mmCIF file of C-alpha atoms in Angstrom:
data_model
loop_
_atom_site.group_PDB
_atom_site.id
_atom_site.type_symbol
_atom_site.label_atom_id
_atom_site.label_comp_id
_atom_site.label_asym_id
_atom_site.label_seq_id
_atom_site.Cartn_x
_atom_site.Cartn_y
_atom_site.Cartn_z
ATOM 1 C CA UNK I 1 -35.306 -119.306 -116.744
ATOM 2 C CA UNK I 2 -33.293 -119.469 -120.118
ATOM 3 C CA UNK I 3 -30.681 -121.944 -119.949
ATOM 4 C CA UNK I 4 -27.389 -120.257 -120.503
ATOM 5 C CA UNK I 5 -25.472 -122.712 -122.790
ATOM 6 C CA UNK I 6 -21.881 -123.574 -122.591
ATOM 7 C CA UNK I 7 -20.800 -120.625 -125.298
ATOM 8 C CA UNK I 8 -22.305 -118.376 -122.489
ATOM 9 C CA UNK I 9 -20.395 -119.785 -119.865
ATOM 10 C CA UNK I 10 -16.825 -119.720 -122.232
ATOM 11 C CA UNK I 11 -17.699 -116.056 -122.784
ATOM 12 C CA UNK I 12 -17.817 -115.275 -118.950
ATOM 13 C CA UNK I 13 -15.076 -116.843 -118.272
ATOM 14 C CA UNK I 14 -13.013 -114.563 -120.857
ATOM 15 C CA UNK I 15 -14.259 -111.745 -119.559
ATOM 16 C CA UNK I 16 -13.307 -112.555 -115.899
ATOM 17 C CA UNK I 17 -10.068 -113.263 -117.297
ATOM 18 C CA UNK I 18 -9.127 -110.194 -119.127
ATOM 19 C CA UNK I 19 -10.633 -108.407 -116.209
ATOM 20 C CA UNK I 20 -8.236 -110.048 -113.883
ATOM 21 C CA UNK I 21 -4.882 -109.747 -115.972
ATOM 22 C CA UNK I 22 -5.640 -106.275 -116.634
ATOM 23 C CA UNK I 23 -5.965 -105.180 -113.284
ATOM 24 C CA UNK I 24 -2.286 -105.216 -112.394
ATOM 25 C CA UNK I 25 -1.693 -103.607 -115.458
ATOM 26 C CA UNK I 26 -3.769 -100.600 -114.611
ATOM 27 C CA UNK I 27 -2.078 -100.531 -111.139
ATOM 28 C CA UNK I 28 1.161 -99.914 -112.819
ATOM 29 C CA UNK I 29 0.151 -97.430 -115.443
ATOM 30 C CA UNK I 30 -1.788 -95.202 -113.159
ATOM 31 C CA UNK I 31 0.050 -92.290 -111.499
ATOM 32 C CA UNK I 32 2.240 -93.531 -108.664
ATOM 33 C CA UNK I 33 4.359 -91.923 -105.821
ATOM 34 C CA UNK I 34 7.573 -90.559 -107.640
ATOM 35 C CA UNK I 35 9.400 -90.471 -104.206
ATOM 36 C CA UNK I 36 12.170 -93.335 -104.244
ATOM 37 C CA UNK I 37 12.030 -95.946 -101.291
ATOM 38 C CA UNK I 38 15.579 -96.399 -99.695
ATOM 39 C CA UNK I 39 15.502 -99.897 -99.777
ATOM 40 C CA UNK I 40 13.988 -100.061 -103.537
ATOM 41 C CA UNK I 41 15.876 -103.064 -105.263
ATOM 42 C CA UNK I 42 14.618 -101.550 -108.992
ATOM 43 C CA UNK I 43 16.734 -98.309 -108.458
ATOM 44 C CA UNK I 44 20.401 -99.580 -107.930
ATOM 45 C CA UNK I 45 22.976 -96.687 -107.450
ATOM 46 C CA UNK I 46 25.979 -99.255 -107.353
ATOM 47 C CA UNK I 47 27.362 -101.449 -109.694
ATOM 48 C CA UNK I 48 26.589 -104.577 -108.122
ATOM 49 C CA UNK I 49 23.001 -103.807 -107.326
ATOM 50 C CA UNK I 50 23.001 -102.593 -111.336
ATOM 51 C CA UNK I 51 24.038 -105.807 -111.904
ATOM 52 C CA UNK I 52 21.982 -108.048 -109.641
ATOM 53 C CA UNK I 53 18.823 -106.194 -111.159
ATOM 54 C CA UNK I 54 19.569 -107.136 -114.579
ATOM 55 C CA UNK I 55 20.169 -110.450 -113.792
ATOM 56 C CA UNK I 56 16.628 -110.217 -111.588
ATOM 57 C CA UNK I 57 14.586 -108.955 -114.979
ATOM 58 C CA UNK I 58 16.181 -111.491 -117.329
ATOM 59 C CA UNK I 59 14.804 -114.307 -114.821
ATOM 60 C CA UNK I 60 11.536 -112.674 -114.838
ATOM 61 C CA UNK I 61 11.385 -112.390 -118.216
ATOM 62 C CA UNK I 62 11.825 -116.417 -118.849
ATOM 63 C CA UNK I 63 9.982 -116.758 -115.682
ATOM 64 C CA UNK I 64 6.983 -114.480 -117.562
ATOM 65 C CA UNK I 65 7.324 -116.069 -120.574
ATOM 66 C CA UNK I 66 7.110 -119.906 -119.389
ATOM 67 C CA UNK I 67 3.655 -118.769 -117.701
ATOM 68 C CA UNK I 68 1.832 -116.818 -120.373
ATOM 69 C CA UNK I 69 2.834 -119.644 -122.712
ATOM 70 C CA UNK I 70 1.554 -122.409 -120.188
ATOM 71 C CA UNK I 71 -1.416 -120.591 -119.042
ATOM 72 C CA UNK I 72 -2.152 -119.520 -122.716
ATOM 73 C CA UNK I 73 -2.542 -123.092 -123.196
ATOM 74 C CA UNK I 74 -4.371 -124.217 -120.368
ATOM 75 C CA UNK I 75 -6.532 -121.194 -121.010
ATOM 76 C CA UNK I 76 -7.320 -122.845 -124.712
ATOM 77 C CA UNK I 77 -8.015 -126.368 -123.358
ATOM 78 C CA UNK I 78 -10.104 -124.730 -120.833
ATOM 79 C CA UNK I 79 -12.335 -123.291 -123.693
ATOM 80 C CA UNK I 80 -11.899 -125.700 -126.603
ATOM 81 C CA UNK I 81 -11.846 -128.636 -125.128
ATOM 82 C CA UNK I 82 -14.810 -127.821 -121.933
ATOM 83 C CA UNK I 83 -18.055 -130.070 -121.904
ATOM 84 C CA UNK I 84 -20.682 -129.771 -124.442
ATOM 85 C CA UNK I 85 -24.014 -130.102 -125.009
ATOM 86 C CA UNK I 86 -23.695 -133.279 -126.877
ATOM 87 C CA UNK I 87 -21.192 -134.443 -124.766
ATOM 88 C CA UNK I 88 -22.331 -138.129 -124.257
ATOM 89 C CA UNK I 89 -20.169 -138.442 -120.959
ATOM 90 C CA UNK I 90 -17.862 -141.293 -122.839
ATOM 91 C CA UNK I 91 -14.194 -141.396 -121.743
ATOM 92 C CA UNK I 92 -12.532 -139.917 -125.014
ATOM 93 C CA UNK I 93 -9.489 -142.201 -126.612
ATOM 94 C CA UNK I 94 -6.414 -142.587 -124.306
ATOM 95 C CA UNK I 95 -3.053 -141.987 -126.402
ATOM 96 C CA UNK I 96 -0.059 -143.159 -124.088
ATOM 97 C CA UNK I 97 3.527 -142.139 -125.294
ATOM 98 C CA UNK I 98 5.221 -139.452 -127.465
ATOM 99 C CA UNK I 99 8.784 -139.851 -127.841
ATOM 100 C CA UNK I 100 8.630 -136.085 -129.453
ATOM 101 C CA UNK I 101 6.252 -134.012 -126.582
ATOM 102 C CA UNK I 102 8.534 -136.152 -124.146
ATOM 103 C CA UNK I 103 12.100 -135.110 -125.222
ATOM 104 C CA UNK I 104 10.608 -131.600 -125.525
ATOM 105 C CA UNK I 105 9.744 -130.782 -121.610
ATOM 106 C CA UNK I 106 12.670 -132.919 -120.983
ATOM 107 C CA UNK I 107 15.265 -130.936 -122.940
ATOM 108 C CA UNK I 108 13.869 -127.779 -122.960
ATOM 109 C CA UNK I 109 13.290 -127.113 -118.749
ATOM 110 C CA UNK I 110 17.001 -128.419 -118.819
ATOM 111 C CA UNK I 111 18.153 -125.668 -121.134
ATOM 112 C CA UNK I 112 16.238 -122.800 -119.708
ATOM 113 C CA UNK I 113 17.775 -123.837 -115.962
ATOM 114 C CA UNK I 114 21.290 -123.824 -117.724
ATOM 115 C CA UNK I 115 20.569 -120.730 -119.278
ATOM 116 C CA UNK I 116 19.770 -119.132 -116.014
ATOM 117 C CA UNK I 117 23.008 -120.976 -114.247
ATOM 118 C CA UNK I 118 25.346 -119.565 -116.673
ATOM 119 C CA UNK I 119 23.902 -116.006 -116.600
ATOM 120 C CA UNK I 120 24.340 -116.263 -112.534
ATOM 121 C CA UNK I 121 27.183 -117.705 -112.393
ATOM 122 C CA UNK I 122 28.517 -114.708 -114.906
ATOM 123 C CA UNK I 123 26.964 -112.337 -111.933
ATOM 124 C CA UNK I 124 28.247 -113.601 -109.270
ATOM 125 C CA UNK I 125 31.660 -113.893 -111.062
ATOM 126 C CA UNK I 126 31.732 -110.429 -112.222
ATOM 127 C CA UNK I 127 30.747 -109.207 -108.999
ATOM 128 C CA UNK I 128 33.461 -111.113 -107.001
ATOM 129 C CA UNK I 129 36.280 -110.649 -108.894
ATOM 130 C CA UNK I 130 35.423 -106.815 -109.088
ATOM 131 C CA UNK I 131 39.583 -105.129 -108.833
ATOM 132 C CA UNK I 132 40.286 -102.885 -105.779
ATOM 133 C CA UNK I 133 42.132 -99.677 -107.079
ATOM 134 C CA UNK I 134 44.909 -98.173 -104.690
ATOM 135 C CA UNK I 135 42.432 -95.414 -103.359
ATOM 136 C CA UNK I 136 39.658 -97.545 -102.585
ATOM 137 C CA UNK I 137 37.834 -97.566 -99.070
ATOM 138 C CA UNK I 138 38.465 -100.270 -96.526
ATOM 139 C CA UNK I 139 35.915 -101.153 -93.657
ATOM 140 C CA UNK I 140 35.910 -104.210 -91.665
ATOM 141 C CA UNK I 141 32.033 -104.556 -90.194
ATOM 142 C CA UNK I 142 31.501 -106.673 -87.687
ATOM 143 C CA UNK I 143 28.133 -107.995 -86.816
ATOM 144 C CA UNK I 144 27.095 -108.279 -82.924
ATOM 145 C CA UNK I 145 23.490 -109.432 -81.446
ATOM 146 C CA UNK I 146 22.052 -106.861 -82.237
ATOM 147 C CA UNK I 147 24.414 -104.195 -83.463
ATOM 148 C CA UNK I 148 26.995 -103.158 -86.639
ATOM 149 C CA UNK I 149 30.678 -102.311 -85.990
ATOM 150 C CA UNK I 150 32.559 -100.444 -88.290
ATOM 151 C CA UNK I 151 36.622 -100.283 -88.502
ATOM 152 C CA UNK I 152 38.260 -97.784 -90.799
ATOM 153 C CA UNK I 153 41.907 -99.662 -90.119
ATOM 154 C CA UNK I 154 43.542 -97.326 -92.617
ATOM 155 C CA UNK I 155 42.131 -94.274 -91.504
ATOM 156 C CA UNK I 156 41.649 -94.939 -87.202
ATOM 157 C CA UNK I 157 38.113 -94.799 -86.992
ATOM 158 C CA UNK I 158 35.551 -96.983 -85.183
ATOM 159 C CA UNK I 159 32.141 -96.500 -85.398
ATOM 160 C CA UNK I 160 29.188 -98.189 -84.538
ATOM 161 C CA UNK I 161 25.508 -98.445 -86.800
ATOM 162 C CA UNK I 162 26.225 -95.473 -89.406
ATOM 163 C CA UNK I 163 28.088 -96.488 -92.164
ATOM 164 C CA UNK I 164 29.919 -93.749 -94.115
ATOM 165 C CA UNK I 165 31.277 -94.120 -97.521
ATOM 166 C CA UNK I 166 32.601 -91.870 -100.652
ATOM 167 C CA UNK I 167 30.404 -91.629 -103.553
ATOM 168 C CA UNK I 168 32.131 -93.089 -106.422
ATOM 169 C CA UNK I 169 32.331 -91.001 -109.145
ATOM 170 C CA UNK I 170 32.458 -92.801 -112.795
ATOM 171 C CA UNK I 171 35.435 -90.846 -113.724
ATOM 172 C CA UNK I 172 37.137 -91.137 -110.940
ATOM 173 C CA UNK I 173 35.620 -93.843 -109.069
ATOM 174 C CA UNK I 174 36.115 -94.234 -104.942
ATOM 175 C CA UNK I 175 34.845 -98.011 -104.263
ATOM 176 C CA UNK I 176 34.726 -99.525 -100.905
ATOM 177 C CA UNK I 177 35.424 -102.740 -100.140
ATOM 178 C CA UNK I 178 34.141 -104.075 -96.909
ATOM 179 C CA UNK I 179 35.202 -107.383 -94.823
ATOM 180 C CA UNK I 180 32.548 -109.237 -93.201
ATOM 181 C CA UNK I 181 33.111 -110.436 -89.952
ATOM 182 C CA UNK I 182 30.679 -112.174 -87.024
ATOM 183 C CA UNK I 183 31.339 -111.367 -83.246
ATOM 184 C CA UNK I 184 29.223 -114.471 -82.134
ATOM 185 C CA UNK I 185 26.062 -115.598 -84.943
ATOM 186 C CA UNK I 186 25.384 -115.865 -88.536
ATOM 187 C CA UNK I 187 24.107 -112.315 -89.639
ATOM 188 C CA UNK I 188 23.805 -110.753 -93.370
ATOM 189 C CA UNK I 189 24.460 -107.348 -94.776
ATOM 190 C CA UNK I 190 22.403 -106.400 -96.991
ATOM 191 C CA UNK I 191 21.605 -102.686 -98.406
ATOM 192 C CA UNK I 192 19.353 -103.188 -101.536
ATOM 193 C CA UNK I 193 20.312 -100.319 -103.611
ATOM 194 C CA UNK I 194 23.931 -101.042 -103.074
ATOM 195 C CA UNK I 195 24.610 -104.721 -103.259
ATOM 196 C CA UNK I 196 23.035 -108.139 -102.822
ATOM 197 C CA UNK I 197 23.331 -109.740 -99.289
ATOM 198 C CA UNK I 198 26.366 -111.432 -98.239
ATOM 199 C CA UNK I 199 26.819 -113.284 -95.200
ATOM 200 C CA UNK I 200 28.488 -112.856 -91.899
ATOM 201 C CA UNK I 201 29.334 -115.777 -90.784
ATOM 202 C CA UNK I 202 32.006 -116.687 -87.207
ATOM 203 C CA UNK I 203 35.792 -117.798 -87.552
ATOM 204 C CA UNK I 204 34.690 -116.983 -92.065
ATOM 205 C CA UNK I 205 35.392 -113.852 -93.008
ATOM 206 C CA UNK I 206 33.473 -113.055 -96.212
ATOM 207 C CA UNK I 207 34.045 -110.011 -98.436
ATOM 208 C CA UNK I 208 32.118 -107.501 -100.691
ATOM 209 C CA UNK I 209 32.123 -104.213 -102.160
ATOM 210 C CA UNK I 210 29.770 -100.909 -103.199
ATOM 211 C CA UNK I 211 30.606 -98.251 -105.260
ATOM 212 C CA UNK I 212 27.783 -95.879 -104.819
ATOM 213 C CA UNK I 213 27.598 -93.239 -107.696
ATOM 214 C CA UNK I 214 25.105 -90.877 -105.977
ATOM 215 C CA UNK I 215 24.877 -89.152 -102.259
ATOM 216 C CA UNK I 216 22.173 -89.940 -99.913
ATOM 217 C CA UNK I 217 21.299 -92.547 -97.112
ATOM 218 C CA UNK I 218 20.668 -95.982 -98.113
ATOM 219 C CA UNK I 219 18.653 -98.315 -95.562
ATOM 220 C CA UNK I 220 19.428 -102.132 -95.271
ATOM 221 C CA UNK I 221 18.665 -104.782 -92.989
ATOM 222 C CA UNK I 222 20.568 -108.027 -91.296
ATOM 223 C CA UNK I 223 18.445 -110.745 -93.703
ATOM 224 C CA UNK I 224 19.850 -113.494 -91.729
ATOM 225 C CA UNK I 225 17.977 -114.618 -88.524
ATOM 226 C CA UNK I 226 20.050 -113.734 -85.876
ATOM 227 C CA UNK I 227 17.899 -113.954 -82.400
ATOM 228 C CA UNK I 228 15.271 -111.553 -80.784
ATOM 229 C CA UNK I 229 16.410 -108.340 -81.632
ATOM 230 C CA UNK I 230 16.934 -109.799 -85.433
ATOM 231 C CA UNK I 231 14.350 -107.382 -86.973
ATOM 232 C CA UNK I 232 15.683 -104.461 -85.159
ATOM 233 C CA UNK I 233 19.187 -105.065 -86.378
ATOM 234 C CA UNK I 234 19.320 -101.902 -89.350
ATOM 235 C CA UNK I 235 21.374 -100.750 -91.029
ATOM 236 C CA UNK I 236 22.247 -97.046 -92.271
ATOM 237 C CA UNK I 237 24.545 -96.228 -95.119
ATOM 238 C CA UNK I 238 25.546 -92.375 -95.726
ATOM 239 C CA UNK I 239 26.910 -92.091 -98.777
ATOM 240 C CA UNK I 240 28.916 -88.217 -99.035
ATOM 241 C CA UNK I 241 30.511 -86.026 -100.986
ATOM 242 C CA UNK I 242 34.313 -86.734 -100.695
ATOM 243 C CA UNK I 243 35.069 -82.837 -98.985
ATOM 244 C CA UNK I 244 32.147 -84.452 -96.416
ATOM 245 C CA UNK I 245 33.792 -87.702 -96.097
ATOM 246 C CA UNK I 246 37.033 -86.032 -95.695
ATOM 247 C CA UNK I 247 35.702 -84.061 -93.316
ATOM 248 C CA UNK I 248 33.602 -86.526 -91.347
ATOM 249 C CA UNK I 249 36.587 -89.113 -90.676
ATOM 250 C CA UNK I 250 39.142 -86.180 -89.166
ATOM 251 C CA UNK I 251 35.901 -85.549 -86.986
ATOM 252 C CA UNK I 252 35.953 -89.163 -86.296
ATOM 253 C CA UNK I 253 39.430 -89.674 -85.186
ATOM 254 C CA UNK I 254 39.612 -86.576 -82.966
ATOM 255 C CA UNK I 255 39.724 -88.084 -79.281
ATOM 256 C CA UNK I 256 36.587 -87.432 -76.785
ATOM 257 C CA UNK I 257 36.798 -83.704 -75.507
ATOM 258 C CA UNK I 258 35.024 -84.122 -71.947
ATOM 259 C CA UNK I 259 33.091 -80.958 -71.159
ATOM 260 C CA UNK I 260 33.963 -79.314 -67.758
ATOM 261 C CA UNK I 261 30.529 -78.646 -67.187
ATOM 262 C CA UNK I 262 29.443 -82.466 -67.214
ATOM 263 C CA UNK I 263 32.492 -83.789 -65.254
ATOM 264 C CA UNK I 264 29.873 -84.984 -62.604
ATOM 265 C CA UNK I 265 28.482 -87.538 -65.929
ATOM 266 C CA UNK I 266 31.442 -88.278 -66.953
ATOM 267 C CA UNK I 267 32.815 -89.389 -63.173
ATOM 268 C CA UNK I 268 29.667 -91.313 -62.713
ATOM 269 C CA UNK I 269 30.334 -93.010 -66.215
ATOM 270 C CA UNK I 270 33.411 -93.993 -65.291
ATOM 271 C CA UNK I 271 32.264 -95.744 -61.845
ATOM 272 C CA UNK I 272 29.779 -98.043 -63.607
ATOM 273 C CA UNK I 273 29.970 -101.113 -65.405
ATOM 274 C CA UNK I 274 29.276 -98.914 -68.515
ATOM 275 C CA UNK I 275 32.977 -98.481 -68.996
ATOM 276 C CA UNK I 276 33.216 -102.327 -69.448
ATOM 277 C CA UNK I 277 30.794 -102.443 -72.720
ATOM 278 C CA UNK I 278 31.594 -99.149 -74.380
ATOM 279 C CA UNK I 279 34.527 -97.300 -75.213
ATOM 280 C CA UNK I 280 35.445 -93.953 -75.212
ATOM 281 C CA UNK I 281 38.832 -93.043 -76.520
ATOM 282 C CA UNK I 282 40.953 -90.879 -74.756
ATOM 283 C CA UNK I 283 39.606 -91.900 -71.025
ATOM 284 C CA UNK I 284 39.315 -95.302 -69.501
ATOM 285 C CA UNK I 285 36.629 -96.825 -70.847
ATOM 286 C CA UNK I 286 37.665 -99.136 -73.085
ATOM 287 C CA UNK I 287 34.764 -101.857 -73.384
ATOM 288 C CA UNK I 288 34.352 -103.369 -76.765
ATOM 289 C CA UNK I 289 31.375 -105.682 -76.492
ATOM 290 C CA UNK I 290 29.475 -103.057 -76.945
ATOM 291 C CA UNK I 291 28.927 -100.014 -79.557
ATOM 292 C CA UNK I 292 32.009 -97.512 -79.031
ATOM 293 C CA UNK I 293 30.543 -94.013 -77.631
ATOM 294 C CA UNK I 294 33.519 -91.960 -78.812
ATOM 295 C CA UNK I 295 31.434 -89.484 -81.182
ATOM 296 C CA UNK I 296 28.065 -91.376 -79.997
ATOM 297 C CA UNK I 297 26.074 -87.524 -80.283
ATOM 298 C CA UNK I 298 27.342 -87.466 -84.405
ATOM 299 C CA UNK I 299 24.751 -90.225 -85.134
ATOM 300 C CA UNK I 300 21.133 -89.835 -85.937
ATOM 301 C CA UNK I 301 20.242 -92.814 -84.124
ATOM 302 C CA UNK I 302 20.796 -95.095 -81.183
ATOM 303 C CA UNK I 303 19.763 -98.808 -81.154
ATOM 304 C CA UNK I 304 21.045 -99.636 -84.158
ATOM 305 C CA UNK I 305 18.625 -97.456 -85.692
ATOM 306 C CA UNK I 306 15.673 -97.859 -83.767
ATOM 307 C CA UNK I 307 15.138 -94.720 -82.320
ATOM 308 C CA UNK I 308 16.794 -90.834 -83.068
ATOM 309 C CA UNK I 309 19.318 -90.069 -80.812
ATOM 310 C CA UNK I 310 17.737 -87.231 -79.017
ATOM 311 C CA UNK I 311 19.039 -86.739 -75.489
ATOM 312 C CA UNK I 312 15.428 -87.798 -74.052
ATOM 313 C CA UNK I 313 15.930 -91.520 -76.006
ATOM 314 C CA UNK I 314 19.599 -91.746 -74.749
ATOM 315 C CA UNK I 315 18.646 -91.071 -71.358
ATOM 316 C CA UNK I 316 15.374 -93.464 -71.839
ATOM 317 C CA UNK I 317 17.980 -96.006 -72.903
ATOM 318 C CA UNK I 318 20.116 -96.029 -70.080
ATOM 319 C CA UNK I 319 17.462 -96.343 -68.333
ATOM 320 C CA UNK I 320 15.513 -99.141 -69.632
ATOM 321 C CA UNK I 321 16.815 -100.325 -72.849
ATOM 322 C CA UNK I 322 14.172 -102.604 -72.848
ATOM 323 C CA UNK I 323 11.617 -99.621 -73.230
ATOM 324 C CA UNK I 324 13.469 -99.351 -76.373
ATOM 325 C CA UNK I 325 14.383 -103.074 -77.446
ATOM 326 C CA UNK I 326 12.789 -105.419 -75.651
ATOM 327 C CA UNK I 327 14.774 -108.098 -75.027
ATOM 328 C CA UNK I 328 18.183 -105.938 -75.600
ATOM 329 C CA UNK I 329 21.290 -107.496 -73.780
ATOM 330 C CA UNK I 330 22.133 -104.268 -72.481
ATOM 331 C CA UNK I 331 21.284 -104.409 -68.460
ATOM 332 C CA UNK I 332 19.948 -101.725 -66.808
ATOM 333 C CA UNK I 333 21.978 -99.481 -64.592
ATOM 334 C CA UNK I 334 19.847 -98.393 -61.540
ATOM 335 C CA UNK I 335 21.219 -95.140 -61.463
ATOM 336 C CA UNK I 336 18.860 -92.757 -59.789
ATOM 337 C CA UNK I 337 16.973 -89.743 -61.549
ATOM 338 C CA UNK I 338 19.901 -87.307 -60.710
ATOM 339 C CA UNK I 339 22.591 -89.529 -61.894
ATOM 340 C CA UNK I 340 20.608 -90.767 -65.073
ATOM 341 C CA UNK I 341 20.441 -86.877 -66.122
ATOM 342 C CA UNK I 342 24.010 -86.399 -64.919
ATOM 343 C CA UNK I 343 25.172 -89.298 -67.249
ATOM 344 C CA UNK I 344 23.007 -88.112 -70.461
ATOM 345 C CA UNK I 345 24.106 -84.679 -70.160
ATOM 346 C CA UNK I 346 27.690 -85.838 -70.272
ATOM 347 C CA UNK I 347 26.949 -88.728 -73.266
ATOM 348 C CA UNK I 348 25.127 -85.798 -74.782
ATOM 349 C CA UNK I 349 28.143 -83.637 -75.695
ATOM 350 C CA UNK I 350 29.987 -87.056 -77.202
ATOM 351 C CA UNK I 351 30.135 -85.524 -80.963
#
């Protein structure tokens, strides 16, 4: 068998290499789904998720260019300085101390972290100090294990899961600003496309604020471990028109209009310990620990988002809310087949 040689070996090597940094490249440039993810943190439709990208792409730019430059070099000692053929397998001369090569990865790691400080710190500043006009949006949400509140103080709402919001139009622009409170844990709201995460954390209210400039629904996630139910823990933004917005909160702050038909439901409601957990304005339940039921059939899901709310999931709920999230805190009522349908059909007309 012919030997090789170590220019043989150098040359497969640089082929493997270019083979393997041009595969990602490829990945990118080939056609791709146009369809935009909900949660995609490269397609920001606020102005502190426009911000916290370009903050993200001028780190990976340094980031990028510290590692071709370092693996450039590597790459060339690899390949330059690699055994040879008439390597005689001596130790090569040792050369200890260089004031210059020292002060340079001393001084220049230390500049590129203060560069990336400052440009932070200008973020986070920006982003903070952001002014709330007169006709801005206020929402308290309130994090629960394992479910979002939502207060509209100003306009006497209370919702629970579905957060809705203006779109802010640029020339005339509708922010909202949102306080951050915990009923018991640490949680964190956090809707990529919107804003970065901020923290929810007990007897500390925190602050933040979104100023969406297009309609549309806009998923997030608690990103702060919370218990069990954690992962489940979604969150839904609707971002509307402002004639839908409008129109939505006057929905919103209409009391509960039982339906004669279900008054068997809504007695049997009443009589359980549903009534302590849940609220429904306008009768007696008037529960808070739990998500408030007022216009429960205007949401598109129950569970904090885990399932749709379709009749057969809200009566599967009551039920067994474990069928739906396991481990839920919510007990199960032992109502019997008639009075589980009775119940749904009267939770059903809740819009």
């Amino acid at each position: 068998m012919q030997n090789s040689g170590p220019s043989n070996w150098k040359m497969r090597f640089a082929a493997q290499l270019i083979v393997l940094l041009y595969l990602p490249v490829a990945a990118l440039a080939g056609p791709a789904d146009r369809s935009i993810s909900p949660t995609n943190i490269f397609a920001p439709v606020s102005t502190p998720a426009h911000s916290i990208l370009g903050l993200s792409l001028f780190v990976l730019a340094v980031t990028a260019a510290i590692f071709v430059i370092v693996f450039s070099l590597l790459v060339y000692c690899v390949a330059r300085f690699g055994k040879r053929a008439d390597d005689d397998g001596r130790e090569p001369p040792q050369v200890y101390g260089s004031t210059q090569v020292e002060l340079a990865w001393t001084v220049i790691p230390i500049l590129i972290v203060v560069v990336l400080f400052m440009a932070t710190a200008r973020v986070i500043a920006s982003i903070q100090k952001g002014a709330r006009p007169a006709n801005a949006i206020q929402v308290i949400a309130i994090g629960h294990q394992f479910w979002w509140e939502y207060r509209y103080p100003g306009l006497k709402v209370v919702t629970a899961n579905e957060l809705h919001v203006p779109v802010s139009d640029p020339a005339h622009p509708t922010p909202t600003f949102i306080t951050l409170l915990s009923a018991d844990t640490d949680h964190s709201f956090w809707v990529p496309r919107l804003a970065g995460k901020t923290d929810l954390i007990p007897n500390h209210p925190n602050t933040m604020w979104i100023d969406p400039q297009q309609t549309g629904l806009y998923l997030g996630q608690c990103a702060q471990y919370c218990g069990t139910q954690h992962a489940k823990m979604l969150l839904r933004v609707y971002v509307q028109s402002r004639e839908e917005f409008n129109r939505w909160i006057e929905e919103q702050s209409q009391v509960a209009h039982a339906n004669p038909a279900v008054s068997e439901g809504q007695r049997i409601f009443k009589a359980t310990a549903c009534i302590n957990c849940h609220g429904v304005t306008g009768t007696v339940a008037d529960g808070s620990f739990g998500p408030d039921l007022t216009h429960l059939m205007s949401r598109e899901t129950i569970a904090s988002g885990a399932a749709p709310n379709t009749p057969e999931n809200l009566r599967l709920w009551i039920q067994n809310p474990d069928a739906i999230k396991p481990g839920s805190k919510m007990p199960a009522m032992g109502l019997s087949d008639q009075e589980l349908d009775a119940v749904t059909a009267y939770l059903a007309t809740l819009r």
